[in-house]
Amino acid sequence: MEQVSVQIKTLPADSDPFALRAARTIAAWYNEAGIDAQVVPVSEEELFRQVLLGNDFEMFLARGRGWNVDPDSLYSLLHSRFADAQGWQNPFGFVDLDVDGNLETQRRVTGAERRKAVAELLRSIARSQPFTPLVFPDDIRAVRRDTYTNWGDVDLQTPQGYLALQRATDAEEDGEEQTEVLRIMSTDRRPTENLNPLSAEYRRSGVVTGLVYDALGHVTSEGTQPWLAASWAFDRTTEGPRATIRLRPGATWHDGTPLTTADVAFTYALLSDTSLGSAGETGETDDDAAIPAPRFQGRAGLVSDVDVVDDTVATIQFVDCSPTVAARALTVPILPEHIWTERTDPASMAGIEVSQATEALVANNIPPVGSGPLRFRRNTPRESLVLEPFPEHFLADPDTTDLPDGVGPPPYDRFRIQFVGSDDAAIGVVADGDAEVTGTPVGTDAVPRIGRNDGLELVISRSDAPYLVGYNTQRAPFTNPRFRNTVARLVDVNHLVSAVFDGYARPTVTPIQEGRWVPSDLEWDETDGNPVTPFIGSDGEIDGGRARQAFRDAGYQYDDGRLLRGS
Amino acid sequence: MALVDVLLQVGLVVGIGHLLGYWLLLGDPAARPSGPAQGLQQRVAGEARRIQRNLRAVVPTLAVLVGVLAVNSVVRDIGVELSWLIGLNITRYIFLLEGQLVAVIQSIATPTLTAYFGFVYVFGYTFVLTFPVLAYLLTETLQPVRVLFTAYILNYGFGLGCYVLFVAYGPRNFMPELVEPLLYTAWPQSQLLVQQVNTNTNVFPSLHTSLSVTVALVAVQFRESHPRWTPVAILLAASIVFSTMYLGIHWATDVVAGAAVGWASVALATRVGDESLVRAVRRWRDRRTDAASK
C-alpha cells in the first residue's frame, strides 16, 4: 500500500508573512508521524482559484474571512447544500447532518436558544474538523504619524476605517493648495488589475471595492446599521422576516445615473443568479442552472424576493430566519443595473468551466461604476490604483447626520494604492516618507524596524480573520473525520504562536473568537492547549509513538514508519 | 518617488563604472592604431566614429534584441498568468533536490558581505550587461558585439520559455524561517527596481546567472581585444552568480540551469547566431523593398 502523501497549498512569503512558515512547520510534524507532506507555494489569486473555484487541492493553509461578525456566516461556510458551490461556500465539501441541523436552527431562534445551537455547532466542527482553525493573528502595520493622527483607533480592515482618518492639523495648513494623497503600500497587486466585487479570487477583505460600492447597511459592533439605506423597518410574514427599506434621497451612481430601488432589486437577483435565468438547458429548473456570485452566495441566499414600491422604497422578503440574521443580507454591495445587466452571458476563464461562470464573475470591472464614497480615477495594472472622493456621496452632504462615530467625507483628495513586492520594501517606502501606511499587514520582523524609526508608528490590531488549515473532505484520506481529527492533533498551535507568529497571535479552537458565542469547554487552555484535539507531544515535538498509536486507533497501518493509505 | 531615486542611483553608479572601465580596462595603447602620442580629444573623437560605424553595422541584430526585450516585457505579464495555467510548479521538487543549501550559504553572512553582494547583484549586474556593449563596439571587428547581442537574445528566449513552462518560488519565499531576503532587508527600496524586471514566480533558471556567465564566456572568447576586461568580467560574473544564492533569491538549481543556458547561448551564438541572423533580416528587408517597388 502507498504512503499517505499530501500537498499543502499556501502563499509564498512575499504575499503572507506567516502562512508559508506555518505550513512548513506543520509539514514537518506530519513527516514525523509518517505522512509524506509537501508544501506548494501558490500566488494568492491562484490559491483561491484552485481552492475556492476549482476544488483542486488536498489541503491549504490560508486566512479565512471574519466569520466573527455573526455565527450565521458559518451557514454558507459549512452547510452541505453548498458542498459543490464555489467561493467560501463550503470549500471543504463538508457534509455533516448534525452540523446542518444546528446551522439551520441558529438561523431561526434567538437569545439563549441560539447560543445553545451555535455552541453545539462549534462542538461538532471542533470534533469533525472540516478545517483546523489555528490562530487569530494581529495585523501589524507601519504608518507615518505626521499626516493622520488616529491610525490606532480606526479599523483598516473595513472601508469605514479609511473614512474615519483624521488629518493632522499642521498637515492641513500647509497643504491647502496641494492635492492631498493618501498613499498606501500593498503587497497585494490584485486591486490594481481587477475591481470586480464578485470575483472571489481577486478579493481579500473587500476594503477597496467596499469604498467604491456602497451596501444598504454596514457592520458595526451593534449589528448591521443603515448606510446607503436611510432606514429600514422589519415586520414578519408567514414566510419569514420582511424589511421595508428607504434609500437616502438623491443617491447617484458615479456616472451620474440616479440610484433607485430597481438597482437594489436587480442586485439581489444578480447575486443569486448572475445569468439572470439565461443559463441552463430546457428542462432544468431555474435553481439547477443558476450561477450565483461566489462571494455573496450565503448572504444573497437569505433574500427570497425584492418588491419595488417606488424609486426610494422597497420591501425585501427573507427566508425563514431571525431579523438579526436577515440583516446580514443588507451588507452586500449594490450594483448598477444599467452596467451589470450586460454581463449575464456565459464566460470562460482559467479554473472555471464555461458553464460555471458569467461575464459578471470574470469581468475585471475597470473602470468600476459604484455609488460609494470613492470613485475610480485611474489604474496601472500591477502597479497602482488611484481613487478620488465622489462629491455627490451622502458623506459629502453636510445635511447627513446619522453617521457612525468618526466617519465622514474622505479627508484626502486621492486614495492611491501602490503595489510593492514584499513587506520589507513596503515599510522602506513608508519609512522614506513616500507613503503613509502599509495597507497589507506586515511580518513581525518589522516591529523593531518600525520602533527604531522616529517618523513611523506601529499599529497593531486584532484581526477577525483566522489562519486555518482546510481539508478537501471529498478526497481520501480526508474523507474520514477520524483521520482529520488525528491530523489536527499533529499541530502544536502554541508552538506556532511563539515560533512563527512571535506571540502576535491568539490560538483558537473555533473559527469564531472567544466571547459571546464560544462555550467555555471550547476555550483555549493556556497550559493544555486545544481541549478537543490536544497536540500529541509537547513543546513543538511530536511524540512519535503516541502519534502512530493514534492513527492505528483510527484504523490506519504503518509500514517502516510510513503511514499507509487505508485499504 | 522612491523608484526614481533608485534608478538615478543605479544610472549614476553604472555611468561612473563605464568611465572607470573605459580608462582602466580598455585603454590599451598597443591595440589602438594611432599610438600613445595622440591626445585625449582625438582618441575620443576617433572612437566615437568607430562606435558609430560598428553600431550601424549591427543594427539588425540590435533591432532583434530590442524586439525580444520588448516582447519579453509584454509577455512577462501575460506569461505569469499563462504559466499558472500550463506551467509546472516545481518549487517543491527543487527543494527535494537541494534542500537547505541556500540556508547553508547564508550562514556565512556578514554585513560587509551583504553590502558587497547586494552591490554586485544590482549595480554590478547592470554594469556587466552594459559595459561589454561599449567595449566591443570599440573593437575593430564586429564579431564580438554580434556574438554578445545574439547570446543576449538567446538568453531571453530560453528564459522566457522556461518561465512559462515552470512556476518556481525562490528560497526566500519557500523557507523564510531559514533564508533571509538579505537584499530587501538591507536595502528595501531595491525591490522597487527588481520588481520592475522580475516576477517572484520566475526564478528557474536564474537570468542573472545566465547573462553574467554569457558575458564572462564572451570575454574569454574575445580576450585578445580587451585582455584586462576578461579577469574583471570573470570575477564580477562569479560574484553575481554567488550573490543570487547568498541573497536568498535563487536556488542552486536555478544557478546551475542558468549557467547551462548562458553556456548554450554563447555556443549557439558563436556558431550560427551572427551571420545567418543578419542574412535572414537582410533577405526579409530586400523582399519588402522588392514588394514595395512592384
CSV table of N, CA, C and O in Angstrom, one decimal, chain A residues 398-436:
chain,number,residue,atom,x,y,z
A,398,PRO,N,-23.4,68.0,3.9
A,398,PRO,CA,-23.4,68.4,5.3
A,398,PRO,C,-24.7,68.1,6.1
A,398,PRO,O,-24.7,68.1,7.3
A,399,ASP,N,-25.8,67.8,5.3
A,399,ASP,CA,-27.1,67.5,6.0
A,399,ASP,C,-27.1,66.1,6.5
A,399,ASP,O,-28.1,65.8,7.3
A,400,THR,N,-26.2,65.3,6.1
A,400,THR,CA,-26.2,63.9,6.6
A,400,THR,C,-25.8,63.9,8.1
A,400,THR,O,-24.7,64.4,8.4
A,401,THR,N,-26.6,63.3,8.9
A,401,THR,CA,-26.3,63.4,10.4
A,401,THR,C,-26.1,62.1,11.0
A,401,THR,O,-25.3,62.0,11.9
A,402,ASP,N,-26.8,61.0,10.6
A,402,ASP,CA,-26.8,59.8,11.3
A,402,ASP,C,-25.6,58.9,11.0
A,402,ASP,O,-25.7,57.7,10.7
A,403,LEU,N,-24.4,59.5,11.0
A,403,LEU,CA,-23.2,58.7,10.6
A,403,LEU,C,-22.6,58.0,11.8
A,403,LEU,O,-22.7,58.5,12.9
A,404,PRO,N,-21.9,56.9,11.6
A,404,PRO,CA,-21.3,56.3,12.7
A,404,PRO,C,-20.1,57.2,13.2
A,404,PRO,O,-19.6,58.0,12.5
A,405,ASP,N,-19.7,56.9,14.5
A,405,ASP,CA,-18.7,57.7,15.1
A,405,ASP,C,-17.4,57.9,14.2
A,405,ASP,O,-16.9,56.9,13.8
A,406,GLY,N,-17.1,59.2,14.0
A,406,GLY,CA,-15.8,59.5,13.4
A,406,GLY,C,-15.8,59.4,11.9
A,406,GLY,O,-14.9,59.9,11.2
A,407,VAL,N,-16.8,58.7,11.3
A,407,VAL,CA,-16.8,58.6,9.9
A,407,VAL,C,-17.3,59.8,9.2
A,407,VAL,O,-18.3,60.4,9.7
A,408,GLY,N,-16.6,60.3,8.2
A,408,GLY,CA,-17.0,61.5,7.5
A,408,GLY,C,-16.5,61.4,6.0
A,408,GLY,O,-16.1,60.3,5.6
A,409,PRO,N,-16.6,62.5,5.3
A,409,PRO,CA,-16.1,62.5,4.0
A,409,PRO,C,-14.6,62.2,4.0
A,409,PRO,O,-13.9,62.5,4.9
A,410,PRO,N,-14.1,61.6,2.9
A,410,PRO,CA,-12.7,61.3,2.9
A,410,PRO,C,-11.8,62.5,3.1
A,410,PRO,O,-12.0,63.5,2.4
A,411,PRO,N,-10.8,62.4,4.1
A,411,PRO,CA,-10.0,63.6,4.4
A,411,PRO,C,-8.8,63.7,3.4
A,411,PRO,O,-7.8,64.3,3.8
A,412,TYR,N,-9.0,63.2,2.2
A,412,TYR,CA,-7.9,63.3,1.2
A,412,TYR,C,-8.5,63.5,-0.1
A,412,TYR,O,-9.7,63.3,-0.3
A,413,ASP,N,-7.7,64.0,-1.1
A,413,ASP,CA,-8.2,64.2,-2.4
A,413,ASP,C,-7.9,63.0,-3.3
A,413,ASP,O,-8.5,62.9,-4.4
A,414,ARG,N,-6.9,62.2,-3.0
A,414,ARG,CA,-6.7,61.0,-3.7
A,414,ARG,C,-6.4,59.9,-2.8
A,414,ARG,O,-5.8,60.1,-1.7
A,415,PHE,N,-6.8,58.7,-3.2
A,415,PHE,CA,-6.5,57.5,-2.4
A,415,PHE,C,-5.8,56.6,-3.4
A,415,PHE,O,-6.3,56.1,-4.4
A,416,ARG,N,-4.5,56.4,-3.0
A,416,ARG,CA,-3.6,55.7,-4.0
A,416,ARG,C,-3.0,54.4,-3.4
A,416,ARG,O,-2.4,54.5,-2.4
A,417,ILE,N,-3.2,53.3,-4.1
A,417,ILE,CA,-2.7,52.0,-3.7
A,417,ILE,C,-1.5,51.7,-4.6
A,417,ILE,O,-1.7,51.7,-5.8
A,418,GLN,N,-0.3,51.5,-4.0
A,418,GLN,CA,0.8,51.1,-4.8
A,418,GLN,C,1.3,49.7,-4.5
A,418,GLN,O,1.5,49.4,-3.3
A,419,PHE,N,1.4,48.9,-5.5
A,419,PHE,CA,1.9,47.5,-5.3
A,419,PHE,C,3.4,47.5,-5.0
A,419,PHE,O,4.1,48.2,-5.7
A,420,VAL,N,3.8,46.7,-4.1
A,420,VAL,CA,5.2,46.5,-3.8
A,420,VAL,C,5.5,45.1,-3.5
A,420,VAL,O,4.6,44.4,-3.0
A,421,GLY,N,6.7,44.6,-3.9
A,421,GLY,CA,6.9,43.1,-3.9
A,421,GLY,C,6.9,42.5,-2.6
A,421,GLY,O,6.6,41.3,-2.4
A,422,SER,N,7.3,43.1,-1.5
A,422,SER,CA,7.4,42.5,-0.2
A,422,SER,C,7.1,43.4,0.9
A,422,SER,O,7.2,44.7,0.7
A,423,ASP,N,6.8,42.9,2.1
A,423,ASP,CA,6.5,43.9,3.2
A,423,ASP,C,7.8,44.7,3.6
A,423,ASP,O,7.7,45.8,4.1
A,424,ASP,N,9.0,44.1,3.5
A,424,ASP,CA,10.2,44.9,3.8
A,424,ASP,C,10.3,46.1,2.9
A,424,ASP,O,10.6,47.2,3.4
A,425,ALA,N,10.0,46.0,1.6
A,425,ALA,CA,10.0,47.1,0.7
A,425,ALA,C,8.9,48.1,1.1
A,425,ALA,O,9.1,49.3,1.0
A,426,ALA,N,7.7,47.6,1.4
A,426,ALA,CA,6.6,48.4,1.8
A,426,ALA,C,7.0,49.3,3.0
A,426,ALA,O,6.8,50.5,2.9
A,427,ILE,N,7.6,48.7,4.0
A,427,ILE,CA,8.0,49.5,5.2
A,427,ILE,C,9.1,50.5,4.8
A,427,ILE,O,9.0,51.7,5.2
A,428,GLY,N,10.0,50.1,3.9
A,428,GLY,CA,11.0,51.0,3.4
A,428,GLY,C,10.5,52.3,2.8
A,428,GLY,O,10.9,53.4,3.1
A,429,VAL,N,9.4,52.1,2.0
A,429,VAL,CA,8.9,53.2,1.3
A,429,VAL,C,8.1,54.1,2.3
A,429,VAL,O,8.3,55.4,2.2
A,430,VAL,N,7.4,53.5,3.2
A,430,VAL,CA,6.7,54.4,4.3
A,430,VAL,C,7.8,55.1,5.1
A,430,VAL,O,7.7,56.3,5.4
A,431,ALA,N,8.9,54.4,5.5
A,431,ALA,CA,9.9,55.0,6.3
A,431,ALA,C,10.6,56.2,5.6
A,431,ALA,O,10.9,57.2,6.2
A,432,ASP,N,10.7,56.1,4.2
A,432,ASP,CA,11.2,57.2,3.4
A,432,ASP,C,10.3,58.4,3.3
A,432,ASP,O,10.6,59.4,2.7
A,433,GLY,N,9.1,58.2,3.8
A,433,GLY,CA,8.1,59.3,3.7
A,433,GLY,C,7.4,59.3,2.3
A,433,GLY,O,6.8,60.3,2.0
A,434,ASP,N,7.5,58.3,1.5
A,434,ASP,CA,6.9,58.2,0.2
A,434,ASP,C,5.5,57.6,0.3
A,434,ASP,O,4.9,57.4,-0.8
A,435,ALA,N,5.1,57.2,1.5
A,435,ALA,CA,3.7,56.6,1.6
A,435,ALA,C,3.3,56.8,3.1
A,435,ALA,O,4.2,57.0,4.0
A,436,GLU,N,2.0,56.7,3.3
A,436,GLU,CA,1.5,56.9,4.7
A,436,GLU,C,1.3,55.6,5.5
A,436,GLU,O,1.4,55.6,6.7
